């Protein structure tokens, strides 16, 4: 499909939206310009990997879509309902101005858009707050919604009422487009997360360990940056399975997953490697600090209590192998092999032991 075909398709779509509820069509040159910019922005949006990338692209194009305006894109955090300014152009909007979706009349009224051209018409509390600091400008509020969920708000302020009226329907179009982009990005992130998370323990899985971590942490250019790797095996796990059943074993694995999540730093990465084996990546931790962490984990896991069907399951201990990058390997595979050999050596010493890779 050529660029002229693309412009025609977007133009036809915009024509429908522009006529929605208005009974008339706004000036054709402006809409054609909007079509061309939408196609250009759409090409960039297709390359976005994160929502932050999406917001950056929109910040780049916002001023072109809405000249003679100050504008910003806000997203709302569902856990707090508070706004966050994620893209802006022009001067006048600040990240310090935090509000909730209840402060916006367009969201409260479940309206696709509101336009206000006179100060006495203002019903939005977040605009009242801005008026106290910088006076009034005609403005548009176009909520971002998806199936009843409030995602965000496109807020635009114009120099004149005429400039505002030319851009009302384009604001609705872009709010709809951004809503779809945000939802699609969220779904993609959720699907990607499902492929790298172990469903039983909630830890990262082996795939994430071997692909993502190997690429981002065990990089040849980071040879001066120490990384410690712990290979952990739950002692006596098969005996627990045989005596109490596989469901009891699953209860143990879930508890160990929660235990490890609560006993790593924000920069550490805990993974379920398979079966009753786990791996912890400790970026920036040299050998001495890693061994202190090992001793702490061995002490703390003995305090873990797991009950299953009213029964107290046996206390747990770990056998741990410790390997270092780059001393024990130049890549993830080699370092893991060294850590695994060290873990097997620890088991040969009996339960609740650790060993260093040679």
Short mmCIF file of C-alpha atoms in Angstrom, two decimals:
data_model
loop_
_atom_site.label_atom_id
_atom_site.label_comp_id
_atom_site.label_asym_id
_atom_site.label_seq_id
_atom_site.Cartn_x
_atom_site.Cartn_y
_atom_site.Cartn_z
CA UNK A 1 0.00 0.00 0.00
CA UNK A 2 1.42 3.38 -1.01
CA UNK A 3 1.49 6.44 1.23
CA UNK A 4 -1.39 8.02 -0.75
CA UNK A 5 -3.52 4.92 -0.10
CA UNK A 6 -2.65 5.14 3.60
CA UNK A 7 -3.64 8.80 3.72
CA UNK A 8 -6.96 8.01 2.04
CA UNK A 9 -7.78 5.24 4.53
CA UNK A 10 -6.96 7.43 7.52
CA UNK A 11 -8.82 10.33 5.92
CA UNK A 12 -11.98 8.20 5.50
CA UNK A 13 -11.71 7.11 9.12
CA UNK A 14 -11.22 10.67 10.33
CA UNK A 15 -14.16 11.81 8.21
CA UNK A 16 -16.45 9.47 10.12
CA UNK A 17 -15.10 10.60 13.48
CA UNK A 18 -15.17 14.28 12.58
CA UNK A 19 -18.81 14.01 11.55
CA UNK A 20 -19.77 12.11 14.69
CA UNK A 21 -22.45 14.16 16.39
CA UNK A 22 -21.46 17.38 14.63
CA UNK A 23 -23.41 17.21 11.37
CA UNK A 24 -20.61 19.04 9.55
CA UNK A 25 -17.06 18.52 8.40
CA UNK A 26 -14.21 20.81 9.43
CA UNK A 27 -11.74 22.22 6.91
CA UNK A 28 -10.29 19.58 4.64
CA UNK A 29 -6.65 20.86 4.49
CA UNK A 30 -6.35 20.65 8.27
CA UNK A 31 -7.65 17.08 8.30
CA UNK A 32 -5.33 16.02 5.45
CA UNK A 33 -2.40 17.43 7.41
CA UNK A 34 -3.61 15.48 10.45
CA UNK A 35 -3.82 12.30 8.33
CA UNK A 36 -0.23 12.63 7.18
CA UNK A 37 1.02 13.23 10.71
CA UNK A 38 -1.03 10.29 12.04
CA UNK A 39 0.59 7.98 9.51
CA UNK A 40 4.07 9.26 10.38
CA UNK A 41 3.39 8.94 14.10
CA UNK A 42 1.82 5.50 13.56
CA UNK A 43 5.03 4.22 11.99
CA UNK A 44 6.97 5.31 15.07
CA UNK A 45 4.36 3.87 17.44
CA UNK A 46 4.70 0.46 15.77
CA UNK A 47 8.35 0.42 16.80
CA UNK A 48 7.65 1.25 20.45
CA UNK A 49 8.58 -1.46 22.95
CA UNK A 50 7.29 0.23 26.12
CA UNK A 51 4.69 2.76 27.17
CA UNK A 52 7.52 5.19 27.87
CA UNK A 53 8.43 4.96 24.18
CA UNK A 54 4.80 5.71 23.26
CA UNK A 55 4.71 8.77 25.49
CA UNK A 56 7.98 10.04 24.02
CA UNK A 57 6.61 9.75 20.47
CA UNK A 58 3.41 11.57 21.38
CA UNK A 59 5.36 14.36 23.09
CA UNK A 60 7.28 14.77 19.84
CA UNK A 61 4.12 15.09 17.72
CA UNK A 62 1.71 16.80 20.14
CA UNK A 63 2.80 20.30 19.26
CA UNK A 64 2.48 19.54 15.52
CA UNK A 65 -1.05 18.19 15.89
CA UNK A 66 -2.09 21.14 18.02
CA UNK A 67 -0.12 24.28 17.12
CA UNK A 68 -0.62 27.38 19.27
CA UNK A 69 -1.37 25.14 22.22
CA UNK A 70 0.02 23.95 25.50
CA UNK A 71 -0.75 20.31 25.97
CA UNK A 72 -0.09 17.24 28.00
CA UNK A 73 -0.95 13.58 28.30
CA UNK A 74 -1.78 12.32 31.76
CA UNK A 75 -2.13 8.72 32.85
CA UNK A 76 -3.97 7.64 35.98
CA UNK A 77 -2.64 5.02 38.36
CA UNK A 78 -5.52 2.69 39.29
CA UNK A 79 -4.19 1.92 42.75
CA UNK A 80 -4.24 5.59 43.77
CA UNK A 81 -6.34 7.31 41.10
CA UNK A 82 -3.67 10.02 40.90
CA UNK A 83 -2.47 11.55 37.64
CA UNK A 84 1.03 11.49 36.20
CA UNK A 85 2.11 13.88 33.42
CA UNK A 86 3.92 11.62 30.94
CA UNK A 87 4.11 13.79 27.79
CA UNK A 88 3.89 17.53 27.26
CA UNK A 89 4.64 20.39 24.89
CA UNK A 90 4.57 24.13 25.32
CA UNK A 91 4.94 25.84 28.69
CA UNK A 92 2.48 25.82 31.56
CA UNK A 93 2.00 22.22 32.66
CA UNK A 94 4.06 20.84 35.52
CA UNK A 95 4.51 17.40 37.04
CA UNK A 96 3.93 18.99 40.45
CA UNK A 97 0.25 19.51 39.63
CA UNK A 98 -1.23 16.17 40.69
CA UNK A 99 -4.97 15.50 40.50
CA UNK A 100 -7.42 12.60 40.35
CA UNK A 101 -9.85 11.72 37.58
CA UNK A 102 -12.62 13.01 39.85
CA UNK A 103 -11.13 16.48 39.34
CA UNK A 104 -11.93 16.40 35.61
CA UNK A 105 -15.47 17.20 34.47
CA UNK A 106 -15.11 15.25 31.20
CA UNK A 107 -14.27 12.06 33.09
CA UNK A 108 -16.97 12.59 35.71
CA UNK A 109 -19.57 13.06 32.96
CA UNK A 110 -18.25 10.11 30.95
CA UNK A 111 -17.96 12.47 27.98
CA UNK A 112 -15.67 11.86 24.97
CA UNK A 113 -14.58 15.47 25.23
CA UNK A 114 -15.40 18.83 26.79
CA UNK A 115 -14.44 22.22 25.42
CA UNK A 116 -14.46 25.34 27.57
CA UNK A 117 -13.97 28.83 26.11
CA UNK A 118 -15.07 31.06 29.00
CA UNK A 119 -13.67 31.17 32.56
CA UNK A 120 -17.15 30.98 34.10
CA UNK A 121 -17.73 27.65 32.31
CA UNK A 122 -14.83 25.90 34.08
CA UNK A 123 -15.95 22.77 35.94
CA UNK A 124 -12.58 20.99 36.17
CA UNK A 125 -10.78 21.37 39.48
CA UNK A 126 -7.39 20.73 37.90
CA UNK A 127 -8.00 23.72 35.60
CA UNK A 128 -9.08 25.88 38.53
CA UNK A 129 -5.77 25.09 40.21
CA UNK A 130 -3.91 26.14 37.06
CA UNK A 131 -5.98 29.35 36.76
CA UNK A 132 -4.82 30.43 40.20
CA UNK A 133 -1.25 30.40 38.94
CA UNK A 134 -1.43 31.45 35.29
CA UNK A 135 -4.88 32.67 34.31
CA UNK A 136 -7.36 31.15 31.88
CA UNK A 137 -7.02 29.74 28.37
CA UNK A 138 -9.71 27.98 26.33
CA UNK A 139 -9.13 24.28 26.90
CA UNK A 140 -10.09 20.76 25.85
CA UNK A 141 -10.22 17.67 28.05
CA UNK A 142 -10.41 14.40 26.10
CA UNK A 143 -10.40 11.32 28.37
CA UNK A 144 -8.67 8.09 27.42
CA UNK A 145 -11.09 5.26 28.15
CA UNK A 146 -11.29 1.56 27.40
CA UNK A 147 -14.40 -0.49 28.27
CA UNK A 148 -15.26 1.81 31.16
CA UNK A 149 -11.70 2.00 32.52
CA UNK A 150 -10.17 5.47 32.77
CA UNK A 151 -6.63 5.26 31.38
CA UNK A 152 -5.69 8.90 31.15
CA UNK A 153 -6.49 12.38 29.89
CA UNK A 154 -5.43 14.49 26.94
CA UNK A 155 -5.50 18.11 28.13
CA UNK A 156 -5.02 21.01 25.69
CA UNK A 157 -4.99 24.78 26.18
CA UNK A 158 -5.26 27.17 23.24
CA UNK A 159 -4.55 30.83 22.63
CA UNK A 160 -8.02 31.47 21.26
CA UNK A 161 -11.49 29.92 21.04
CA UNK A 162 -11.17 29.68 17.23
CA UNK A 163 -7.97 27.65 17.49
CA UNK A 164 -9.68 25.35 19.97
CA UNK A 165 -12.74 24.75 17.78
CA UNK A 166 -10.56 23.71 14.85
CA UNK A 167 -9.00 20.92 16.90
CA UNK A 168 -11.79 19.48 19.04
CA UNK A 169 -12.49 16.43 16.91
CA UNK A 170 -8.82 15.74 16.30
CA UNK A 171 -8.39 15.64 20.08
CA UNK A 172 -11.10 12.96 20.28
CA UNK A 173 -9.41 10.96 17.51
CA UNK A 174 -6.03 11.03 19.22
CA UNK A 175 -7.50 10.19 22.63
CA UNK A 176 -9.18 7.12 21.05
CA UNK A 177 -5.97 6.16 19.28
CA UNK A 178 -3.84 6.52 22.41
CA UNK A 179 -6.33 4.45 24.40
CA UNK A 180 -5.99 1.58 21.92
CA UNK A 181 -2.20 1.87 21.84
CA UNK A 182 -1.98 1.81 25.64
CA UNK A 183 -4.27 -1.21 25.94
CA UNK A 184 -2.41 -3.11 23.20
CA UNK A 185 0.92 -2.31 24.86
CA UNK A 186 -0.40 -3.44 28.24
CA UNK A 187 -1.69 -6.73 26.77
CA UNK A 188 1.63 -7.34 25.04
CA UNK A 189 3.53 -6.73 28.27
CA UNK A 190 1.21 -9.11 30.13
CA UNK A 191 1.70 -11.81 27.50
CA UNK A 192 5.46 -11.35 27.55
CA UNK A 193 5.42 -11.53 31.35
CA UNK A 194 3.49 -14.80 31.23
CA UNK A 195 6.23 -16.35 29.08
CA UNK A 196 9.02 -15.52 31.56
CA UNK A 197 7.28 -16.09 34.93
CA UNK A 198 7.04 -19.48 36.62
CA UNK A 199 3.33 -19.80 37.51
CA UNK A 200 3.89 -21.87 40.67
CA UNK A 201 6.49 -19.73 42.44
CA UNK A 202 5.98 -16.34 40.80
CA UNK A 203 9.72 -16.14 40.11
CA UNK A 204 11.35 -15.67 36.73
CA UNK A 205 11.74 -18.92 34.81
CA UNK A 206 14.65 -20.63 33.09
CA UNK A 207 13.88 -19.01 29.74
CA UNK A 208 14.22 -15.52 31.21
CA UNK A 209 17.44 -16.56 32.91
CA UNK A 210 19.07 -17.95 29.79
CA UNK A 211 17.86 -15.33 27.30
CA UNK A 212 17.33 -11.94 28.93
CA UNK A 213 19.84 -12.10 31.77
CA UNK A 214 22.55 -13.63 29.62
CA UNK A 215 22.15 -10.80 27.12
CA UNK A 216 21.91 -7.93 29.60
CA UNK A 217 24.21 -8.91 32.48
CA UNK A 218 26.76 -11.44 31.24
CA UNK A 219 28.09 -9.14 28.55
CA UNK A 220 31.75 -9.17 27.44
CA UNK A 221 32.00 -5.43 28.02
CA UNK A 222 31.05 -5.93 31.69
CA UNK A 223 33.97 -8.15 32.63
CA UNK A 224 35.11 -5.61 35.25
CA UNK A 225 31.66 -5.70 36.85
CA UNK A 226 31.39 -8.59 39.37
CA UNK A 227 28.35 -10.86 39.28
CA UNK A 228 27.79 -13.68 41.74
CA UNK A 229 25.54 -16.62 40.88
CA UNK A 230 23.92 -18.90 43.46
CA UNK A 231 22.56 -22.32 42.45
CA UNK A 232 20.19 -23.53 45.18
CA UNK A 233 18.68 -26.96 45.74
CA UNK A 234 16.04 -27.74 48.38
CA UNK A 235 17.44 -30.57 50.47
CA UNK A 236 15.32 -33.72 50.82
CA UNK A 237 12.61 -32.44 48.47
CA UNK A 238 11.96 -35.80 46.83
CA UNK A 239 11.51 -37.41 50.24
CA UNK A 240 8.86 -34.79 51.08
CA UNK A 241 7.11 -35.54 47.77
CA UNK A 242 7.15 -39.28 48.48
CA UNK A 243 5.93 -38.93 52.05
CA UNK A 244 3.35 -36.15 51.74
CA UNK A 245 2.48 -36.11 48.03
CA UNK A 246 3.14 -33.82 45.09
CA UNK A 247 0.64 -31.19 46.27
CA UNK A 248 2.67 -30.81 49.46
CA UNK A 249 5.76 -30.43 47.30
CA UNK A 250 4.02 -27.65 45.38
CA UNK A 251 3.25 -25.93 48.68
CA UNK A 252 6.95 -26.08 49.52
CA UNK A 253 7.91 -24.60 46.15
CA UNK A 254 5.37 -21.77 46.47
CA UNK A 255 6.68 -20.94 49.95
CA UNK A 256 10.30 -20.97 48.81
CA UNK A 257 9.36 -18.69 45.92
CA UNK A 258 7.84 -16.19 48.34
CA UNK A 259 10.83 -16.58 50.65
CA UNK A 260 13.33 -15.81 47.90
CA UNK A 261 11.32 -12.80 46.67
CA UNK A 262 11.46 -11.41 50.20
CA UNK A 263 15.19 -12.04 50.61
CA UNK A 264 16.71 -10.41 47.51
CA UNK A 265 17.66 -6.84 46.73
CA UNK A 266 15.85 -4.86 44.08
CA UNK A 267 18.78 -5.40 41.71
CA UNK A 268 18.97 -9.17 42.35
CA UNK A 269 17.17 -11.67 40.14
CA UNK A 270 15.64 -14.84 41.56
CA UNK A 271 14.62 -17.61 39.15
CA UNK A 272 13.18 -21.09 39.35
CA UNK A 273 15.56 -23.14 37.26
CA UNK A 274 13.49 -26.31 37.29
CA UNK A 275 12.15 -28.85 39.79
CA UNK A 276 13.42 -27.90 43.24
CA UNK A 277 16.38 -25.91 41.89
CA UNK A 278 16.64 -22.13 41.97
CA UNK A 279 19.15 -19.54 40.77
CA UNK A 280 19.85 -16.10 42.21
CA UNK A 281 21.85 -13.55 40.21
CA UNK A 282 23.62 -10.99 42.39
CA UNK A 283 24.87 -8.13 40.17
CA UNK A 284 27.71 -6.08 41.62
CA UNK A 285 28.35 -8.51 44.48
CA UNK A 286 31.93 -9.85 44.77
CA UNK A 287 32.75 -13.19 46.40
CA UNK A 288 33.02 -12.07 50.03
CA UNK A 289 29.66 -10.26 49.98
CA UNK A 290 28.04 -13.18 48.12
CA UNK A 291 29.18 -15.66 50.78
CA UNK A 292 27.65 -13.47 53.50
CA UNK A 293 24.39 -13.58 51.55
CA UNK A 294 24.63 -17.37 51.34
CA UNK A 295 25.05 -17.69 55.11
CA UNK A 296 22.07 -15.40 55.65
CA UNK A 297 19.85 -17.41 53.28
CA UNK A 298 20.85 -20.69 54.93
CA UNK A 299 20.00 -19.28 58.35
CA UNK A 300 16.72 -17.66 57.35
CA UNK A 301 15.25 -20.59 55.39
CA UNK A 302 15.41 -22.77 58.49
CA UNK A 303 12.87 -20.41 60.06
CA UNK A 304 10.42 -20.96 57.21
CA UNK A 305 7.37 -23.00 58.26
CA UNK A 306 5.13 -24.62 55.66
CA UNK A 307 1.83 -26.29 56.52
CA UNK A 308 -0.16 -28.54 54.25
CA UNK A 309 -3.63 -29.93 55.07
CA UNK A 310 -3.09 -29.18 58.74
CA UNK A 311 0.32 -30.86 58.85
CA UNK A 312 3.59 -29.12 59.63
CA UNK A 313 5.98 -30.08 56.84
CA UNK A 314 9.65 -30.72 57.66
CA UNK A 315 11.94 -27.72 58.14
CA UNK A 316 13.87 -26.78 55.04
CA UNK A 317 17.56 -26.42 54.29
CA UNK A 318 19.45 -25.40 51.16
CA UNK A 319 22.51 -26.77 49.39
CA UNK A 320 24.11 -23.85 47.54
CA UNK A 321 26.77 -23.56 44.87
CA UNK A 322 28.49 -20.22 44.33
CA UNK A 323 30.13 -19.11 41.06
CA UNK A 324 31.49 -15.77 39.90
CA UNK A 325 31.51 -13.89 36.61
CA UNK A 326 33.93 -13.61 34.89
CA UNK A 327 36.23 -15.81 37.02
CA UNK A 328 34.17 -19.00 36.49
CA UNK A 329 33.00 -18.36 32.94
CA UNK A 330 32.69 -15.75 30.23
CA UNK A 331 28.95 -16.30 29.69
CA UNK A 332 25.81 -17.39 31.52
CA UNK A 333 26.02 -21.03 30.43
CA UNK A 334 29.57 -21.52 31.71
CA UNK A 335 28.97 -19.71 34.99
CA UNK A 336 25.82 -21.75 35.63
CA UNK A 337 27.70 -24.99 34.97
CA UNK A 338 30.30 -23.93 37.53
CA UNK A 339 27.61 -23.03 40.06
CA UNK A 340 25.85 -26.36 39.48
CA UNK A 341 29.08 -28.33 40.00
CA UNK A 342 29.69 -26.38 43.20
CA UNK A 343 26.14 -27.16 44.39
CA UNK A 344 26.68 -30.89 43.77
CA UNK A 345 29.91 -30.69 45.76
CA UNK A 346 28.00 -29.04 48.59
CA UNK A 347 25.50 -31.91 48.59
CA UNK A 348 28.34 -34.42 48.85
CA UNK A 349 29.21 -32.77 52.18
CA UNK A 350 25.68 -33.37 53.48
CA UNK A 351 22.61 -31.15 53.72
CA UNK A 352 22.74 -27.44 54.59
CA UNK A 353 26.14 -26.79 53.02
CA UNK A 354 27.61 -24.50 50.39
CA UNK A 355 30.62 -24.73 48.11
CA UNK A 356 32.57 -22.34 45.90
CA UNK A 357 33.24 -23.07 42.24
CA UNK A 358 36.85 -23.90 41.42
#
